[in-house]
N, CA, C and O atoms as a GROMACS GRO file, in nm:
protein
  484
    1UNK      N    1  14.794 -15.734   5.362
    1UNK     CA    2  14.717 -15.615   5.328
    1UNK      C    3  14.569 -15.639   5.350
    1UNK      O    4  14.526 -15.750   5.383
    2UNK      N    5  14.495 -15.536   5.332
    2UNK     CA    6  14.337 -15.538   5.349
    2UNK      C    7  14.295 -15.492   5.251
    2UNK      O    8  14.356 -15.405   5.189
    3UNK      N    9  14.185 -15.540   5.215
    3UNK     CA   10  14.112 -15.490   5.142
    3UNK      C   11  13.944 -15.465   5.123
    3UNK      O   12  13.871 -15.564   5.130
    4UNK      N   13  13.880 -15.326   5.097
    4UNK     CA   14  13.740 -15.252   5.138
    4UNK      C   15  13.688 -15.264   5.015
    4UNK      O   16  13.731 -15.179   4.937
    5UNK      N   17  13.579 -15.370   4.951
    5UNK     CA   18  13.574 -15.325   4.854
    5UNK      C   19  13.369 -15.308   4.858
    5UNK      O   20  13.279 -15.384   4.892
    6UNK      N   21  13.374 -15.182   4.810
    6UNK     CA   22  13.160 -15.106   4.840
    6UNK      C   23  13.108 -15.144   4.649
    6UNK      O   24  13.137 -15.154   4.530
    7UNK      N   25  13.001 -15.154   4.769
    7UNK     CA   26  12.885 -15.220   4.577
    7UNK      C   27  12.751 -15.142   4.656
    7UNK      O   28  12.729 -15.129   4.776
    8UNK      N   29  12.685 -15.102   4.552
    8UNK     CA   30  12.551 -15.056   4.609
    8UNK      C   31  12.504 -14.915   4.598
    8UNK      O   32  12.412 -14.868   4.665
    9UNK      N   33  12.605 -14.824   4.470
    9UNK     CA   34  12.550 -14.693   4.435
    9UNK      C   35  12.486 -14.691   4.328
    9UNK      O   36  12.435 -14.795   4.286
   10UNK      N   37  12.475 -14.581   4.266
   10UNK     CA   38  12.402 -14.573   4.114
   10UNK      C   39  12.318 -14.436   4.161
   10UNK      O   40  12.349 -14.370   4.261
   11UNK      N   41  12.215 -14.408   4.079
   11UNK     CA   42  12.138 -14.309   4.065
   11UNK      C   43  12.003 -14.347   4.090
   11UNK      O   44  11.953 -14.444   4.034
   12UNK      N   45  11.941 -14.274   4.174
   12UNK     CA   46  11.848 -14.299   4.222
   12UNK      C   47  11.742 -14.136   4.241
   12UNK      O   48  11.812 -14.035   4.249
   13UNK      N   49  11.609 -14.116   4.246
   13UNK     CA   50  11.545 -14.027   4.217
   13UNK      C   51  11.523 -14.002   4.379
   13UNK      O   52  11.536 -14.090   4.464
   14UNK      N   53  11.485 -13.854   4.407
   14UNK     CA   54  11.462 -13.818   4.583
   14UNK      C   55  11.372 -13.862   4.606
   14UNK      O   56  11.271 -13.885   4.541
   15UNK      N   57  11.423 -13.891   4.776
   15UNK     CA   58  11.268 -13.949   4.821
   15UNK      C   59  11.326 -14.167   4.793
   15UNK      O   60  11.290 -14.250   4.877
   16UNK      N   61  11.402 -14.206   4.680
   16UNK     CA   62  11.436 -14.298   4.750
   16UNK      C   63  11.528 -14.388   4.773
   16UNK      O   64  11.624 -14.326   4.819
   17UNK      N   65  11.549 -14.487   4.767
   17UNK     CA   66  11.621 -14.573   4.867
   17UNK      C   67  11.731 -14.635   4.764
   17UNK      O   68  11.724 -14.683   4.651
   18UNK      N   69  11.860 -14.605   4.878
   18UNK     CA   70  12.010 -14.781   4.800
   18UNK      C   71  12.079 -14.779   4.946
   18UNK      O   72  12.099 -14.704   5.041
   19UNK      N   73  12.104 -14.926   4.896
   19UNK     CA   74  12.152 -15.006   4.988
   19UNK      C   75  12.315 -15.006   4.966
   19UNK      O   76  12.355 -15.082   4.878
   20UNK      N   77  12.425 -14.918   5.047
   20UNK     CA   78  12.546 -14.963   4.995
   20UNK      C   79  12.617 -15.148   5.118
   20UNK      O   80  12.576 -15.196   5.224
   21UNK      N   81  12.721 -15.184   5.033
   21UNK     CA   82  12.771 -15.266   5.123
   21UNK      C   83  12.955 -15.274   5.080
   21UNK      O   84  13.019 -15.282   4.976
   22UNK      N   85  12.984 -15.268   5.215
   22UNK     CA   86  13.156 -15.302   5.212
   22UNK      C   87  13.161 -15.411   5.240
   22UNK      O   88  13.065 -15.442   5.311
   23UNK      N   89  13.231 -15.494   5.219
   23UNK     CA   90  13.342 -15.645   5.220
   23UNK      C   91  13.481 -15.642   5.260
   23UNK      O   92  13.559 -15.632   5.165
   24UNK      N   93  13.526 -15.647   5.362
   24UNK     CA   94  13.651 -15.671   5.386
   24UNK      C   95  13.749 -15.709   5.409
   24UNK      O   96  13.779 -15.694   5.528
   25UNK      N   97  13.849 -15.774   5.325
   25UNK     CA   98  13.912 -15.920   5.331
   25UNK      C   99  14.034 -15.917   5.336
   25UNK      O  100  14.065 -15.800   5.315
   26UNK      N  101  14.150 -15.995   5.356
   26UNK     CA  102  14.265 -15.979   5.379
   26UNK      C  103  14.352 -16.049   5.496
   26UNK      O  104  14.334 -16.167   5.523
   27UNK      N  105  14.445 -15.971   5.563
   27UNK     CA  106  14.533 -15.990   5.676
   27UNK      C  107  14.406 -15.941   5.777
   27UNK      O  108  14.436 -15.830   5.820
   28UNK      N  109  14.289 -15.979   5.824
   28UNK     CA  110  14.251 -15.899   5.959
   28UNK      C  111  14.227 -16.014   6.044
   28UNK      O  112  14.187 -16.130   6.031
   29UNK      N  113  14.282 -15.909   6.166
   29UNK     CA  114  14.285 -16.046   6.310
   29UNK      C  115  14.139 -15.974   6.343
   29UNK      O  116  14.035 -16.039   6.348
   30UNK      N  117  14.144 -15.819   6.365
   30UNK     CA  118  13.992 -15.791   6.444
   30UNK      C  119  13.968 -15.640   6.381
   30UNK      O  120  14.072 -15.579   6.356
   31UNK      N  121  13.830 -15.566   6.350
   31UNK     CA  122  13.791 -15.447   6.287
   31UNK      C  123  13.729 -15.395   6.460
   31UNK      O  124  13.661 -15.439   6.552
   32UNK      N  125  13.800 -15.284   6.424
   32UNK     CA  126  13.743 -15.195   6.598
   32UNK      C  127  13.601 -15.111   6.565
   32UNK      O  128  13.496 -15.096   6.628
   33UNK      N  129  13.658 -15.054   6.412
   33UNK     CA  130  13.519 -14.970   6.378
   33UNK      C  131  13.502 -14.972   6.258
   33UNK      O  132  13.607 -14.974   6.194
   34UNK      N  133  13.374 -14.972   6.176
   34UNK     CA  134  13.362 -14.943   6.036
   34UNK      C  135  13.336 -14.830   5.996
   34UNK      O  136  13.376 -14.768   6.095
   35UNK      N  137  13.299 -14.751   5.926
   35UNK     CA  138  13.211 -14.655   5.900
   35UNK      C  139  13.202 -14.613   5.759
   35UNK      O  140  13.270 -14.683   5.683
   36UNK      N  141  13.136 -14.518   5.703
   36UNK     CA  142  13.102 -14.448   5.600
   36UNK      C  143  13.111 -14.308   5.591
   36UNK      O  144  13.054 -14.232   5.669
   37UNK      N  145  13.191 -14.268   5.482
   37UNK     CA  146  13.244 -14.065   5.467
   37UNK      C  147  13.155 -14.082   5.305
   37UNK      O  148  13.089 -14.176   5.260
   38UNK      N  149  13.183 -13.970   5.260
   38UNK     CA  150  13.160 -13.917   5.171
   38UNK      C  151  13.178 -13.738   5.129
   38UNK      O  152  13.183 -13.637   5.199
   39UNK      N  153  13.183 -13.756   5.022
   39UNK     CA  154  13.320 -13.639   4.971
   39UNK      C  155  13.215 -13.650   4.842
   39UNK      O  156  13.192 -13.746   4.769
   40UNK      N  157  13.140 -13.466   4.840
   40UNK     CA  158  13.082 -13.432   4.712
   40UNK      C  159  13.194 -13.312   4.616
   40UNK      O  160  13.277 -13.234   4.662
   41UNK      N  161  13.159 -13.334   4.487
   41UNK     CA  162  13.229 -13.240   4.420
   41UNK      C  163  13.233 -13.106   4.499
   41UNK      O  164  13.134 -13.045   4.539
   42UNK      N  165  13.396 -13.060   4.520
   42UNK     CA  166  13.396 -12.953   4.522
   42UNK      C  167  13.413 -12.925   4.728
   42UNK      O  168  13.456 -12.820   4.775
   43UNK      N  169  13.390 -12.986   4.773
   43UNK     CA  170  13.390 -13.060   4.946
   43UNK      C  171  13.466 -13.114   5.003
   43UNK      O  172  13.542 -13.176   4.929
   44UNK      N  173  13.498 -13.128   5.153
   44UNK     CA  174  13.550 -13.190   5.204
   44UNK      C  175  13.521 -13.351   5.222
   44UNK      O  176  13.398 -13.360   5.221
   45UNK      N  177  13.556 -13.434   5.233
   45UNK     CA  178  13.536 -13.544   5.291
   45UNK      C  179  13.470 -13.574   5.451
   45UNK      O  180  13.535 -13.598   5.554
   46UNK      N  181  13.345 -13.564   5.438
   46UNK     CA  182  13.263 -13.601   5.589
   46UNK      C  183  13.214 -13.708   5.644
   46UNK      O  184  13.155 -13.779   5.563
   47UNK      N  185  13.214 -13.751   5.764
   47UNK     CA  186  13.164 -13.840   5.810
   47UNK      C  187  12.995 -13.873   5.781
   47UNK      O  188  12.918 -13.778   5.795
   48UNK      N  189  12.947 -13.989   5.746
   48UNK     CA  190  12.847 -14.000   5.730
   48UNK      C  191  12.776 -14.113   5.844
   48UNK      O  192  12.663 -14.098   5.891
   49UNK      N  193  12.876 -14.237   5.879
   49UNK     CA  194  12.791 -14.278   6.012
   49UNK      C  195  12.933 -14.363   6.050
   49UNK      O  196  13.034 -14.333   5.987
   50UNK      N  197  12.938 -14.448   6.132
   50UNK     CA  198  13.032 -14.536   6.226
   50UNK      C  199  12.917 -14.619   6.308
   50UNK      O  200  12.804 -14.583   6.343
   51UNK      N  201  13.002 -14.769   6.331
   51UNK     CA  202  13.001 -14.875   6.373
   51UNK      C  203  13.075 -14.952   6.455
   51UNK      O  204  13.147 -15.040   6.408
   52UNK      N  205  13.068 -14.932   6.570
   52UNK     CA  206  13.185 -14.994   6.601
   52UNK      C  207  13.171 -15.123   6.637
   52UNK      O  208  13.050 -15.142   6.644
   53UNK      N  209  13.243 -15.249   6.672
   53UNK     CA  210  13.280 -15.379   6.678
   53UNK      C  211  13.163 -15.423   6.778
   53UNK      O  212  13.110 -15.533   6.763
   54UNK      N  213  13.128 -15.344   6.869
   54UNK     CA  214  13.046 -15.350   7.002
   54UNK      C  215  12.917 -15.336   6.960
   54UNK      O  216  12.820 -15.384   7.020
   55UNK      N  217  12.909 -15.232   6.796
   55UNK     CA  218  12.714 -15.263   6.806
   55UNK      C  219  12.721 -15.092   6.808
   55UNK      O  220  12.662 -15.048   6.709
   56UNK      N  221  12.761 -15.017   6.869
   56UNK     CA  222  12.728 -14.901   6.892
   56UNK      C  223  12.730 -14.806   6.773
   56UNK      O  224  12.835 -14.796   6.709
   57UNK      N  225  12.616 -14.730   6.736
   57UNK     CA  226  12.641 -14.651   6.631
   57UNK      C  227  12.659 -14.492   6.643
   57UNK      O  228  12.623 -14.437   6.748
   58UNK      N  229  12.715 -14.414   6.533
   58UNK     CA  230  12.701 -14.292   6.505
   58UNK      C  231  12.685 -14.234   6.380
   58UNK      O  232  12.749 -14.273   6.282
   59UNK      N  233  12.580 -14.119   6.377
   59UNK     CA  234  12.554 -14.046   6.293
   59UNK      C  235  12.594 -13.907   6.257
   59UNK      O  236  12.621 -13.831   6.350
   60UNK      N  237  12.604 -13.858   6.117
   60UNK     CA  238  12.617 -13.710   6.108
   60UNK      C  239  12.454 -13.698   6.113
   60UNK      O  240  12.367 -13.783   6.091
   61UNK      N  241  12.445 -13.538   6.157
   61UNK     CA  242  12.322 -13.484   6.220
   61UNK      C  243  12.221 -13.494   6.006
   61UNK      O  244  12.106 -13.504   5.963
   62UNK      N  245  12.334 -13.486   5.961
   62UNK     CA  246  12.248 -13.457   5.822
   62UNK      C  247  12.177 -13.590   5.805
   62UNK      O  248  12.059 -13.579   5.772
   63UNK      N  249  12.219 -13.699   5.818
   63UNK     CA  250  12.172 -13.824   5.806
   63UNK      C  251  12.083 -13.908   5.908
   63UNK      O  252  12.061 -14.027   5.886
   64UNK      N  253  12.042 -13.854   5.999
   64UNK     CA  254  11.990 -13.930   6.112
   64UNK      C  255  11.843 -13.913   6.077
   64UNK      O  256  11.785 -13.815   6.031
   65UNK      N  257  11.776 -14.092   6.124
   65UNK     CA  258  11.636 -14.082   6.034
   65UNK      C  259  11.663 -14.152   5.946
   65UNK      O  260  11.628 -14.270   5.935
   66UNK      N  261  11.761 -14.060   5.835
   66UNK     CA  262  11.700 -14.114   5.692
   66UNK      C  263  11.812 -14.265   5.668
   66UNK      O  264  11.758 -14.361   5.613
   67UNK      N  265  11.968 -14.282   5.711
   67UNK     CA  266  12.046 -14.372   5.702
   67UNK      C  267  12.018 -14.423   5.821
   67UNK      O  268  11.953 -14.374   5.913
   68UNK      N  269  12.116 -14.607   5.804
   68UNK     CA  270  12.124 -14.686   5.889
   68UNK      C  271  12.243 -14.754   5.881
   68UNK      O  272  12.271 -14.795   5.768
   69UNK      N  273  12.328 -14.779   5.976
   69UNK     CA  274  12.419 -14.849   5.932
   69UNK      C  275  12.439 -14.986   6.005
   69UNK      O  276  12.388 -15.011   6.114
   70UNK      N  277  12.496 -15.048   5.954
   70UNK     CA  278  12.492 -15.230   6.019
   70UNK      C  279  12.602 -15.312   6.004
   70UNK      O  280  12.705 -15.270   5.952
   71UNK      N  281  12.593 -15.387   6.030
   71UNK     CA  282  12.753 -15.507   6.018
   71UNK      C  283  12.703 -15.622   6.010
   71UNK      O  284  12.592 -15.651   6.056
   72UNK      N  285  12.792 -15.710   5.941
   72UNK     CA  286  12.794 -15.857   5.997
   72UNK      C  287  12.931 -15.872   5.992
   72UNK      O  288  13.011 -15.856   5.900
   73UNK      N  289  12.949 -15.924   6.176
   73UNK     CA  290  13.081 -15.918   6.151
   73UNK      C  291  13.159 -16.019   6.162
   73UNK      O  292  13.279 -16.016   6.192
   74UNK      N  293  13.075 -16.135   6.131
   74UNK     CA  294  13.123 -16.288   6.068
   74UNK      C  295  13.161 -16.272   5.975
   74UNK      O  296  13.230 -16.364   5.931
   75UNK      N  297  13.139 -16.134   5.872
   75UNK     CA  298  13.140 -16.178   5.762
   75UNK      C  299  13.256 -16.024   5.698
   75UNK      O  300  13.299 -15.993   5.587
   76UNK      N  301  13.266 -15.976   5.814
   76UNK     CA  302  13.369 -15.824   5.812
   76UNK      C  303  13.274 -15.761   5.675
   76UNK      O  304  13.294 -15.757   5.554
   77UNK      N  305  13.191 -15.727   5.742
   77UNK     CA  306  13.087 -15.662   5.632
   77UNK      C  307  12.962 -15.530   5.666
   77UNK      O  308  12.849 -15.532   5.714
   78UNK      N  309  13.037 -15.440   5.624
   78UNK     CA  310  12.938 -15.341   5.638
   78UNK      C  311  12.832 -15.297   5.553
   78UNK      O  312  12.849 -15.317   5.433
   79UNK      N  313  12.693 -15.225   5.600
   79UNK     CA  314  12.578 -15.179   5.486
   79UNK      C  315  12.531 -15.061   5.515
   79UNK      O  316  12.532 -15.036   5.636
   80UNK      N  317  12.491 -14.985   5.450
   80UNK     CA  318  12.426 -14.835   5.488
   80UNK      C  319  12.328 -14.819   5.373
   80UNK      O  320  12.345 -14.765   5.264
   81UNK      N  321  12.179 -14.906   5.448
   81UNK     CA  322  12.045 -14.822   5.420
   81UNK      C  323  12.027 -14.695   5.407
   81UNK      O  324  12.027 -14.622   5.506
   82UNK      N  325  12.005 -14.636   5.251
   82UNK     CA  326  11.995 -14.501   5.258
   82UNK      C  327  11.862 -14.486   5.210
   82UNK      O  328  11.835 -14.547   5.107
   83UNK      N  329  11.756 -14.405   5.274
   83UNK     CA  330  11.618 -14.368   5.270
   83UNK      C  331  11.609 -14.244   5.248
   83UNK      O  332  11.697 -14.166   5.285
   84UNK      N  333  11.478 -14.200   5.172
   84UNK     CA  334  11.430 -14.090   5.160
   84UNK      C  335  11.616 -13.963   5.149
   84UNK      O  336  11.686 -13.886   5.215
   85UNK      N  337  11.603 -14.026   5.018
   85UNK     CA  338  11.738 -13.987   4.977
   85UNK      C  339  11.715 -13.828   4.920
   85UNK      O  340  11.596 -13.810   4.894
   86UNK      N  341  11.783 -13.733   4.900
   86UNK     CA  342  11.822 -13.615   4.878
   86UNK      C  343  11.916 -13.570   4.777
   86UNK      O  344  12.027 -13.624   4.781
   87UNK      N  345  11.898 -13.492   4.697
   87UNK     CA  346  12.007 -13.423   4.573
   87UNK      C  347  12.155 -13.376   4.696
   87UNK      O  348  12.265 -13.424   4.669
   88UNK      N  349  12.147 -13.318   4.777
   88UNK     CA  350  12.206 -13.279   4.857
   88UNK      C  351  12.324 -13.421   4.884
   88UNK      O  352  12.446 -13.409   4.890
   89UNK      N  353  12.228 -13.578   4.898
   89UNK     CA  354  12.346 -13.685   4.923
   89UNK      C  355  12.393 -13.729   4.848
   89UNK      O  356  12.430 -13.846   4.858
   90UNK      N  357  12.420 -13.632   4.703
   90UNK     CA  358  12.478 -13.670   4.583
   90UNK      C  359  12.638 -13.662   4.620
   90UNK      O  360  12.686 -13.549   4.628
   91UNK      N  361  12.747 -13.803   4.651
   91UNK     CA  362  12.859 -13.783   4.673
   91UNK      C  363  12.893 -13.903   4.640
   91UNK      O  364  12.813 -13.995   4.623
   92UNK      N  365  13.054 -13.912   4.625
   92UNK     CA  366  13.104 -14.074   4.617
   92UNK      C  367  13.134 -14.062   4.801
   92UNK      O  368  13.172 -13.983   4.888
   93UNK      N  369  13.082 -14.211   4.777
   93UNK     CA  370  13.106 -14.276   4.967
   93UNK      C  371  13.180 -14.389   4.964
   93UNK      O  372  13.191 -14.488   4.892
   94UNK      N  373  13.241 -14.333   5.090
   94UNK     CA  374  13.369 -14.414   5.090
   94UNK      C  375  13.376 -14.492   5.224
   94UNK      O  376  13.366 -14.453   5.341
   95UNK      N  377  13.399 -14.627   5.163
   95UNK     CA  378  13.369 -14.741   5.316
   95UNK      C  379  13.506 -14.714   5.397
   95UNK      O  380  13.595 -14.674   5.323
   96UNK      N  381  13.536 -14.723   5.508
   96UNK     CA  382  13.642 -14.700   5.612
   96UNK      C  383  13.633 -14.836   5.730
   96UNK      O  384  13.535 -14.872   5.796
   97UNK      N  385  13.750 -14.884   5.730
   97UNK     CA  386  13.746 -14.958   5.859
   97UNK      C  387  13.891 -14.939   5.934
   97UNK      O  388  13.990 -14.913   5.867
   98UNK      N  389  13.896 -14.950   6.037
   98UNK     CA  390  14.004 -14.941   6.131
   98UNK      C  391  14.045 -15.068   6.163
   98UNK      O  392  13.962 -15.117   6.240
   99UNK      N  393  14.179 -15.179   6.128
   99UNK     CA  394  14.155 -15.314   6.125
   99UNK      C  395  14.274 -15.343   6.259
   99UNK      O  396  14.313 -15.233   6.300
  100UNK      N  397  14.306 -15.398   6.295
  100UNK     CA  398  14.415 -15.482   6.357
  100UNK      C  399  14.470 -15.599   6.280
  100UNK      O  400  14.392 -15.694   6.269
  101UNK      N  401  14.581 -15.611   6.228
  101UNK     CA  402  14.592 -15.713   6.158
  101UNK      C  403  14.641 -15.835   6.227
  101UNK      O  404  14.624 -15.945   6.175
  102UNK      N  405  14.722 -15.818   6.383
  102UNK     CA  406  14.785 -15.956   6.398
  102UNK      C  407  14.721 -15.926   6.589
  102UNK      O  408  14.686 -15.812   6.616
  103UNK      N  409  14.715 -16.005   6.669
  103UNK     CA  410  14.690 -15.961   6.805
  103UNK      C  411  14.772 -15.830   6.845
  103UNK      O  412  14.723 -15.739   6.912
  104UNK      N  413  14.920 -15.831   6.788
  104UNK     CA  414  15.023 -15.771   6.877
  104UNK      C  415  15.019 -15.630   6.715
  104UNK      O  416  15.083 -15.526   6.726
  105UNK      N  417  14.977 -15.644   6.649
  105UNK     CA  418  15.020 -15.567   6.554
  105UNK      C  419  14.924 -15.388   6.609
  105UNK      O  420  14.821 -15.383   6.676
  106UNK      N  421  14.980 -15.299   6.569
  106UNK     CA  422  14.896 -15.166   6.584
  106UNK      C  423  14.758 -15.158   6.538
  106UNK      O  424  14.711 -15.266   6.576
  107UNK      N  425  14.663 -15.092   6.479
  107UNK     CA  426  14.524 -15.076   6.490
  107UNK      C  427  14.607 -14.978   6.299
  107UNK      O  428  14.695 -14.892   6.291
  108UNK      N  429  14.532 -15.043   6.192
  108UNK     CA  430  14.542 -14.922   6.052
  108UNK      C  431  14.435 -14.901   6.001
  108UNK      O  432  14.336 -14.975   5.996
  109UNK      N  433  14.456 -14.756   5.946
  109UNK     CA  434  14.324 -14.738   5.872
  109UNK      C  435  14.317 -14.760   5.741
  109UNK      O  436  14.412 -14.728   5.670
  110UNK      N  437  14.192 -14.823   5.684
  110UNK     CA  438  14.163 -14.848   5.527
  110UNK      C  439  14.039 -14.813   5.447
  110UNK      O  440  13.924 -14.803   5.492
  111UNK      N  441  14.087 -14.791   5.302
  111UNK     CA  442  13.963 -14.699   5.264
  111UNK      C  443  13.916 -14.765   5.131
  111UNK      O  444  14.007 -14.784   5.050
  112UNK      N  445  13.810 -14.797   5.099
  112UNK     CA  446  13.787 -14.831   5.028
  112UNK      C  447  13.784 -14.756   4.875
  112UNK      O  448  13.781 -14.636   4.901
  113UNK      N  449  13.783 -14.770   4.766
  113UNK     CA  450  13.760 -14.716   4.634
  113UNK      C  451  13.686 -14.612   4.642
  113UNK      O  452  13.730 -14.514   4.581
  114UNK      N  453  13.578 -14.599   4.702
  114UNK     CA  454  13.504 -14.506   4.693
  114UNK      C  455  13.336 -14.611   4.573
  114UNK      O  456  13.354 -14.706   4.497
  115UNK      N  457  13.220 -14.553   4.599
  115UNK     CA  458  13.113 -14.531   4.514
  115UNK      C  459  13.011 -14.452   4.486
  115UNK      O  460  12.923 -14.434   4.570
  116UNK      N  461  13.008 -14.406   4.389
  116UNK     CA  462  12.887 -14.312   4.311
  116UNK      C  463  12.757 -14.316   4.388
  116UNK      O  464  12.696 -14.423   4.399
  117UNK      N  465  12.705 -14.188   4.449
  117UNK     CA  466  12.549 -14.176   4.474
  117UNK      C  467  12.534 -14.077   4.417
  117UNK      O  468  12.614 -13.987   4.443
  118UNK      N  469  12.417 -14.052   4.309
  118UNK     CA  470  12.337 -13.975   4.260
  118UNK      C  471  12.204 -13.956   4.246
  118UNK      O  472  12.128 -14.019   4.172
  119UNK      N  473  12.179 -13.869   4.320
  119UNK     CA  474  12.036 -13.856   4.378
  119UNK      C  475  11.979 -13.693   4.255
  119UNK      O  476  12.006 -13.573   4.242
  120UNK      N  477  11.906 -13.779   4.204
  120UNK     CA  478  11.853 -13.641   4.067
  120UNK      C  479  11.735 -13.745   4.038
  120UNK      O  480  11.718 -13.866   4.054
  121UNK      N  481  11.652 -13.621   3.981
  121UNK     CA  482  11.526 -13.684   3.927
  121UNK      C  483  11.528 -13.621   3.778
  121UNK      O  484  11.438 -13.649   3.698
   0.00000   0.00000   0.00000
């Protein structure tokens, strides 16, 4: 099995900054992509950025500018710098990776717990 586990929410006032990070440990032979969703009360679950294995990133249009996202992937570890934060990015975010577990095995997806951002002053 795999396992996603994110540290790095809490409440924070607009305007500024948390750092989330995923850890991901387990059965993985190789991670194709990481990324970050988030799902506010009452919402769908949206993409917030992606990473893939290669370096290449993507953003939702709401977040570009203000997030960053990164890897180390010695360490199967994702982070998302969040800046000049917003009431609006009040959601639990949820780490995602797409793993391969054996060379020959299929490509699964995994989701982490989820963590608290609350952006209020």
């Amino acid at each position: 099995q795999v396992q996603l586990v994110e540290s790095g929410g809490g409440l924070v006032q607009p305007g500024g900054s948390l750092r989330l990070s995923c850890a991901a440990s387990g059965s993985i032979f190789s991670i194709n992509v990481m990324g970050w969703y988030r799902q506010a009360p009452g919402k769908e679950r949206e993409l917030v950025a992606t990473i893939s294995s290669g370096g290449n990133t993507n953003y939702a249009d709401s977040v570009k500018g203000r997030f960053t996202i990164s890897a180390d992937n010695a360490k199967n570890t994702e982070y998302l710098q969040m800046n000049s934060l917003k009431p609006e990015d009040t959601a639990v975010y949820y780490c995602n990776a797409v793993v391969r577990r054996s060379s020959t095995s299929p490509m699964y997806n995994y989701w982490g717990q989820g963590t608290q951002v609350t952006v209020s002053s």
